[in-house]
Amino acid sequence: MTISKSDLKNKVIQEIEKSKDKIIGFAKDIAENAETGYREVKTAEKVKKIFSDLNLNFTDGHAITGVKSSPIAGKSSGPTIAVIGELDGLIVKDHPLADKKTDAVHACGHNCQLGSMIGVGLGLINSKANELLNGNVVLFAVPAEETIENEFRINLIDEGKLGFISGKQELIRLGSFDDIDAAMLSHATSKQSDGDLAVGGTSLGHLVKYVEFFGLASHAAGAPQDGINALKAANIAMMAMDSQRESFEDKDKVRVHGILTAGGTSVNSIPSIAKLEWRIRGRTIDVVNKINIKIDRSIKAGAMAMGAKVRIRSIAGNLPMLQNKHMNNIYLNNAENIVGKNNVVLHPDDQSGGSTDMGDLSQILPIIHPRSGGAEGTGHGNNYFIKDYEKSVITPAKAMATTIIDLLWPDDMQINEVINNHKPNYSISEYIALQNKRMGNDFNDYTS
Ligand SMILES: [Zn+2]
Ligand SMILES: [Zn+2]
């Protein structure tokens, strides 16, 4: 019996629909157990459990907590497409759903990605659609997309447990993407302007700064003249960094922002240590490098003014995201079939915003990073909730699964065209060399 491509798509959509309570239940369970990057132990266990329910083998421990399914194999060998879900939550202290002990919460909706990833696998397996395709699908639950808790991660780097700071960067370095030819990830969105499903857009590149000012403690009232105030050095550095803003060019889409993570321990002692976690973002890595010179100068100015010492760690952050146009068009077409043309938004390439390590992956592989509606509030905010799990999880699962059918359908095998026409900016070894070059550890002593 032969089946048409569109009938097969309908069959997969029906299977996802049939199991939607299970898929949504899984996404909700992940949300109730949020963990931050490289600590997603319970979350990884839940992914392993559901892979086992689907009779999927897996390997674990990819970049500490990542879990990668064995291929959902096609009828003949062919390219391998990864469907990615990010394991990590954020820290938003005043979010009503934040974990009581850790303040971790899924305020970026990554739990929905894991749900959609399972939806795609379940749809292909239960409909046996994979048995008609030429190629494989891998479900890959990956750690640490959010670049947070940088002191913890830098310690892991110093201990040799990590090479790079975000999950996909590290997975690329370790070879976990070596057998993947293309990848997709659908991210939840609370922006009304994204409609039900949104396609396209870019993200900014970034550099992580971790700064430690070292002063000298003394009695804050009895002998302040004997101390060196590290907090004041940090204050001057923050003011100097802010003063650079008038020189930023609009076209470069620069964002410079950060937090003071240590600024003293007791009010009657001159603070001897102050720490900053800072971020420099821009349209390109060249822009980030250009701004980094001004930021380094500003940080040193703070230490110099107070006669303190300062260590500036620069950690290679995300690269800008380039989405594959051919894959985007296929996804767009399926999205329109699923939710109607009026509910799909196509973003231009010049759209800016945050950063993601899908950007890093996009520099070496063809990828897409569509978005799905259903969330409300502000991403990363205390009012971010998934209001409509069907829109956030089920709809994108259907759109991704049907896109995979187009890519691996034996009669046209659009994946081959995607791969043959894709010109990656870097090979994996070039990517690793580039990111290693962006690492810095600069110690300056202005005490004498
Ligand atoms: Zn986020
Ligand atoms: Zn996110």
XYZ file of C-alpha atoms and ligand atoms in Angstrom:
450
model
C 0.000 0.000 0.000
C 1.338 3.412 -0.880
C 0.518 6.564 0.969
C 0.872 10.143 -0.239
C 3.096 12.622 1.552
C 0.121 14.736 2.619
C -1.726 11.671 3.969
C 1.354 10.731 5.942
C 1.537 14.245 7.373
C -2.108 13.985 8.443
C -1.430 10.644 10.083
C 1.443 12.085 12.113
C -0.657 15.106 13.109
C -3.431 12.748 14.280
C -0.977 10.711 16.366
C 0.346 13.852 18.055
C -3.226 15.003 18.654
C -4.165 11.612 20.148
C -1.288 11.785 22.648
C -1.497 15.458 23.447
C -2.449 14.947 27.109
C 0.647 12.795 27.655
C 2.905 15.311 25.846
C 1.485 18.316 27.709
C 1.633 16.404 30.999
C 5.345 15.826 30.398
C 5.955 19.541 29.635
C 4.086 20.558 32.802
C 5.993 18.070 34.916
C 9.288 19.561 33.659
C 8.007 23.046 34.589
C 7.246 21.894 38.118
C 10.826 20.676 38.580
C 12.846 23.508 37.039
C 16.644 23.349 37.259
C 19.342 25.647 35.909
C 22.079 24.877 33.382
C 24.397 21.893 34.018
C 22.302 21.050 37.101
C 19.340 19.578 35.148
C 19.634 16.170 36.787
C 15.952 15.479 37.585
C 14.933 16.933 34.225
C 17.362 14.650 32.371
C 15.943 11.646 34.296
C 12.431 12.558 33.157
C 13.635 12.757 29.540
C 15.297 9.326 29.854
C 12.101 7.870 31.295
C 9.961 9.129 28.418
C 12.561 7.984 25.839
C 12.290 4.508 27.404
C 8.471 4.704 27.196
C 8.910 5.346 23.460
C 11.274 2.350 23.229
C 14.082 4.688 22.311
C 17.616 3.950 23.421
C 19.729 6.911 24.430
C 23.134 8.081 25.544
C 23.431 10.466 28.470
C 25.994 12.729 30.078
C 26.423 14.853 26.948
C 27.972 18.080 28.307
C 27.182 16.857 31.853
C 23.373 16.496 31.639
C 22.442 16.185 27.925
C 20.431 13.155 26.754
C 20.505 12.066 23.111
C 18.154 9.453 21.700
C 19.308 6.756 19.347
C 18.180 7.484 15.778
C 14.518 7.016 14.920
C 15.558 5.243 11.763
C 14.076 5.641 8.309
C 13.512 2.903 5.727
C 16.967 3.557 4.345
C 19.988 5.411 5.557
C 20.213 9.102 4.901
C 20.912 12.371 6.664
C 20.153 12.776 10.368
C 17.996 15.623 11.642
C 18.112 16.569 15.335
C 15.037 17.887 17.111
C 16.360 19.790 20.097
C 14.809 20.634 23.451
C 16.628 22.695 26.073
C 16.674 21.312 29.610
C 17.381 24.446 31.617
C 15.307 26.978 33.476
C 16.168 30.450 34.754
C 16.470 32.071 38.166
C 13.667 34.561 38.794
C 13.417 34.998 42.548
C 9.946 36.529 42.728
C 8.271 34.250 40.172
C 5.298 32.502 41.831
C 6.392 29.126 40.389
C 10.077 29.476 41.357
C 11.595 26.521 43.213
C 11.578 27.318 46.950
C 15.246 26.414 47.433
C 16.929 27.351 44.149
C 14.587 30.006 42.661
C 14.786 28.076 39.381
C 11.780 28.488 37.109
C 10.924 27.900 33.456
C 10.430 31.609 32.707
C 11.711 31.114 29.150
C 9.427 28.156 28.375
C 12.149 25.575 27.700
C 9.876 22.926 29.206
C 7.662 23.448 26.137
C 10.591 22.688 23.837
C 11.102 19.338 25.550
C 7.372 18.651 25.147
C 7.466 19.489 21.429
C 10.586 17.367 20.948
C 8.768 14.381 22.491
C 5.688 15.217 20.402
C 7.713 14.946 17.200
C 9.260 11.611 18.227
C 5.971 10.176 19.393
C 4.155 11.303 16.220
C 6.754 9.758 13.908
C 7.048 6.506 15.895
C 3.355 5.863 16.606
C 2.354 6.586 12.998
C 5.349 4.557 11.734
C 6.009 7.523 9.419
C 9.744 7.142 10.017
C 9.623 3.763 8.259
C 8.764 5.560 5.004
C 11.499 8.207 5.195
C 15.072 8.242 3.920
C 17.046 9.357 6.923
C 17.031 9.517 10.701
C 15.627 11.714 13.412
C 17.416 12.172 16.730
C 15.789 13.740 19.788
C 18.374 15.709 21.713
C 17.718 17.220 25.158
C 20.549 19.692 25.697
C 21.768 21.589 28.772
C 22.485 25.180 29.709
C 21.166 27.473 26.973
C 20.769 30.411 29.344
C 24.167 31.968 30.043
C 23.709 32.434 33.792
C 25.452 31.443 37.047
C 28.722 32.260 35.360
C 30.928 31.916 38.443
C 29.716 28.319 38.843
C 30.372 27.575 35.160
C 33.786 29.277 35.110
C 34.749 27.092 38.058
C 33.693 24.045 35.989
C 35.909 25.328 33.164
C 38.826 25.835 35.574
C 38.305 22.319 36.947
C 38.419 20.926 33.398
C 34.805 19.709 33.548
C 33.678 22.121 30.816
C 35.416 23.709 27.831
C 32.783 26.261 26.853
C 30.120 28.016 28.865
C 26.859 27.151 27.096
C 25.402 23.761 26.368
C 25.437 23.629 22.573
C 28.906 25.194 22.439
C 30.182 22.429 24.672
C 28.286 19.739 22.740
C 29.873 20.959 19.503
C 33.300 20.858 21.175
C 32.716 17.317 22.462
C 31.553 15.987 19.086
C 27.915 15.348 20.069
C 26.755 17.064 16.866
C 29.273 15.306 14.602
C 26.619 12.855 13.341
C 23.901 15.511 12.891
C 23.270 17.069 9.459
C 20.562 19.608 10.334
C 18.699 20.679 13.452
C 15.529 22.382 14.623
C 14.216 23.766 17.897
C 10.915 25.494 18.554
C 10.907 28.143 21.300
C 7.824 29.381 23.167
C 7.035 33.092 22.862
C 4.751 35.484 24.728
C 4.938 38.208 22.077
C 1.584 38.858 20.423
C 3.518 39.962 17.328
C 4.746 36.364 16.875
C 1.230 35.033 16.168
C 0.647 31.304 16.747
C 3.826 30.270 14.958
C 6.709 32.545 13.956
C 9.504 31.808 11.514
C 12.838 33.536 10.813
C 14.776 36.243 12.616
C 18.263 36.392 14.023
C 19.933 36.832 17.405
C 22.921 38.773 18.701
C 26.421 37.500 19.367
C 27.838 37.971 22.845
C 30.796 37.864 25.176
C 30.609 36.975 28.867
C 32.621 39.093 31.322
C 33.396 37.913 34.844
C 35.245 40.548 36.862
C 36.768 40.335 40.345
C 38.028 43.492 42.063
C 40.419 42.844 44.927
C 40.921 45.579 47.551
C 41.935 45.542 51.177
C 39.636 45.260 54.198
C 39.941 47.652 57.115
C 37.637 49.196 59.737
C 35.111 51.211 57.739
C 34.937 53.974 60.358
C 38.045 53.527 62.502
C 40.623 53.173 59.709
C 39.113 53.592 56.218
C 42.410 55.153 55.102
C 44.079 51.748 55.555
C 41.681 49.955 53.202
C 41.230 49.679 49.439
C 37.549 49.715 48.583
C 36.761 47.075 45.953
C 33.087 48.095 45.823
C 34.040 51.670 44.896
C 36.308 50.307 42.155
C 33.327 48.330 40.814
C 31.098 51.420 41.042
C 33.533 53.512 38.997
C 33.834 50.669 36.460
C 30.037 50.444 36.128
C 29.781 54.218 35.634
C 32.596 54.171 33.069
C 30.896 51.321 31.165
C 27.621 53.278 31.123
C 29.471 56.354 29.869
C 30.484 54.455 26.735
C 26.870 54.182 25.559
C 26.803 57.462 23.608
C 29.492 56.022 21.333
C 27.481 52.905 20.382
C 26.160 52.928 16.821
C 22.495 51.986 16.297
C 23.352 49.701 13.376
C 25.588 47.592 15.653
C 22.674 46.676 17.974
C 24.872 46.815 21.048
C 23.595 45.746 24.442
C 25.812 46.063 27.516
C 24.311 44.898 30.793
C 25.245 43.157 33.984
C 24.881 42.524 37.683
C 26.979 43.081 40.796
C 27.250 39.640 42.377
C 29.449 40.558 45.370
C 30.041 43.942 47.001
C 31.190 43.392 50.540
C 30.282 41.246 53.509
C 29.886 43.517 56.553
C 28.976 47.150 56.653
C 31.694 48.057 59.150
C 34.481 46.686 56.981
C 35.822 48.220 53.742
C 34.796 45.714 51.025
C 37.836 43.792 49.872
C 36.115 41.896 47.057
C 33.542 42.996 44.482
C 32.396 40.927 41.537
C 30.577 41.707 38.311
C 28.926 39.403 35.808
C 28.578 41.405 32.626
C 27.477 40.808 29.062
C 28.408 42.507 25.781
C 26.114 41.828 22.840
C 26.208 42.990 19.259
C 25.183 42.251 15.683
C 28.493 40.544 14.881
C 31.467 39.205 16.801
C 33.571 42.059 15.343
C 31.157 44.542 16.938
C 31.392 42.690 20.265
C 35.205 42.761 20.052
C 35.169 46.507 19.334
C 32.942 47.243 22.362
C 34.960 44.859 24.527
C 38.007 47.165 24.254
C 35.960 50.008 25.782
C 34.552 47.748 28.489
C 37.987 46.436 29.471
C 39.263 50.012 29.646
C 36.304 50.987 31.859
C 36.848 48.063 34.229
C 40.542 48.805 34.571
C 39.720 52.492 35.196
C 37.763 51.504 38.298
C 40.615 49.447 39.696
C 43.191 52.067 38.758
C 41.255 54.888 40.415
C 41.082 53.033 43.724
C 44.515 51.415 43.557
C 42.936 47.959 43.537
C 43.653 44.743 41.658
C 41.296 43.383 39.041
C 40.961 40.102 37.201
C 38.919 40.270 33.989
C 37.772 36.935 32.618
C 36.364 37.008 29.084
C 34.431 33.880 28.162
C 33.393 33.139 24.573
C 29.634 33.636 24.371
C 27.098 32.867 21.682
C 27.532 33.596 17.993
C 24.760 35.361 16.019
C 22.055 33.052 14.655
C 21.612 32.436 10.925
C 18.556 30.365 10.051
C 18.473 28.189 6.954
C 16.115 29.810 4.437
C 15.110 26.617 2.660
C 14.185 24.870 5.920
C 12.397 28.004 7.109
C 10.271 28.004 3.937
C 9.326 24.366 4.410
C 8.413 25.027 8.050
C 6.450 28.148 7.056
C 4.397 26.149 4.578
C 3.567 23.479 7.164
C 2.855 26.096 9.815
C 0.352 27.794 7.514
C -1.368 24.470 6.852
C -1.668 23.797 10.578
C -2.749 27.163 12.015
C -3.758 29.138 8.902
C -1.828 31.775 6.983
C -3.073 34.654 9.138
C -1.654 33.113 12.301
C 1.910 32.659 11.038
C 4.475 35.464 11.162
C 7.629 35.600 9.039
C 10.317 37.766 10.643
C 12.991 39.544 8.615
C 16.654 38.674 9.104
C 17.521 41.997 10.707
C 15.412 41.390 13.791
C 17.551 41.677 16.894
C 16.933 40.596 20.463
C 18.659 38.259 22.835
C 21.248 35.625 22.113
C 21.151 31.847 21.967
C 23.623 29.034 21.501
C 21.451 27.883 18.579
C 23.446 30.750 17.018
C 26.643 28.770 17.550
C 25.080 25.670 16.007
C 23.782 27.753 13.081
C 27.345 28.718 12.193
C 28.241 25.089 11.472
C 24.921 23.400 10.497
C 21.644 24.297 8.746
C 19.173 25.011 11.550
C 15.795 26.617 12.182
C 14.553 28.207 15.391
C 10.817 28.892 14.986
C 8.634 30.196 17.821
C 5.250 29.141 19.120
C 2.624 31.261 20.900
C 0.671 30.336 23.998
C 2.799 32.101 26.629
C 1.894 35.323 28.441
C 3.863 37.944 30.350
C 7.484 38.911 29.759
C 10.141 36.351 28.867
C 12.547 36.009 31.850
C 10.045 37.981 33.957
C 8.047 37.103 37.080
C 4.793 37.218 35.103
C 5.793 34.709 32.396
C 3.430 31.747 32.242
C 2.369 29.207 29.648
C -1.301 29.992 29.198
C -2.100 27.623 26.340
C 0.020 24.450 26.278
C -1.643 23.266 23.123
C -0.313 26.315 21.271
C 3.093 26.253 22.972
C 3.798 22.531 22.700
C 1.431 20.602 20.418
C 1.195 23.006 17.468
C 4.979 23.342 16.995
C 5.379 19.545 17.356
C 3.019 19.109 14.411
C 4.807 21.783 12.375
C 8.256 20.267 13.033
C 7.153 16.679 12.378
C 5.572 17.598 9.040
C 8.673 19.633 8.117
C 10.766 16.514 8.749
C 8.498 14.532 6.415
C 9.139 17.107 3.668
C 12.871 17.009 4.310
C 13.209 13.200 4.293
C 10.410 12.182 1.859
C 12.062 9.742 -0.590
C 10.637 11.288 -3.779
C 12.178 14.718 -3.271
C 14.579 14.474 -0.300
C 14.723 18.229 0.220
C 17.264 17.676 2.979
C 19.882 16.918 0.323
C 19.254 20.265 -1.340
C 19.424 21.977 2.063
C 22.752 20.337 2.891
C 24.291 20.796 -0.560
C 23.421 24.499 -0.734
C 24.355 25.274 2.862
C 27.638 27.106 3.282
C 28.588 26.980 6.967
C 30.684 29.876 8.229
C 32.952 27.506 10.165
C 33.946 23.884 10.258
C 33.718 22.375 13.745
C 37.478 22.729 14.271
C 37.429 26.339 13.050
C 34.529 27.063 15.420
C 36.431 25.627 18.381
C 39.547 27.628 17.454
C 37.506 30.842 17.145
C 35.873 30.372 20.540
C 39.156 29.491 22.232
C 40.628 32.711 20.827
C 37.823 34.720 22.462
C 38.737 33.499 25.951
C 40.731 35.926 28.101
C 42.164 36.070 31.622
C 43.723 39.449 32.343
C 45.072 40.376 35.785
C 46.001 43.988 36.598
C 47.566 45.252 39.805
C 47.216 48.986 40.536
C 48.160 48.798 44.226
C 51.541 50.418 43.866
Zn 15.764 32.711 27.783
Zn 14.941 30.456 25.918
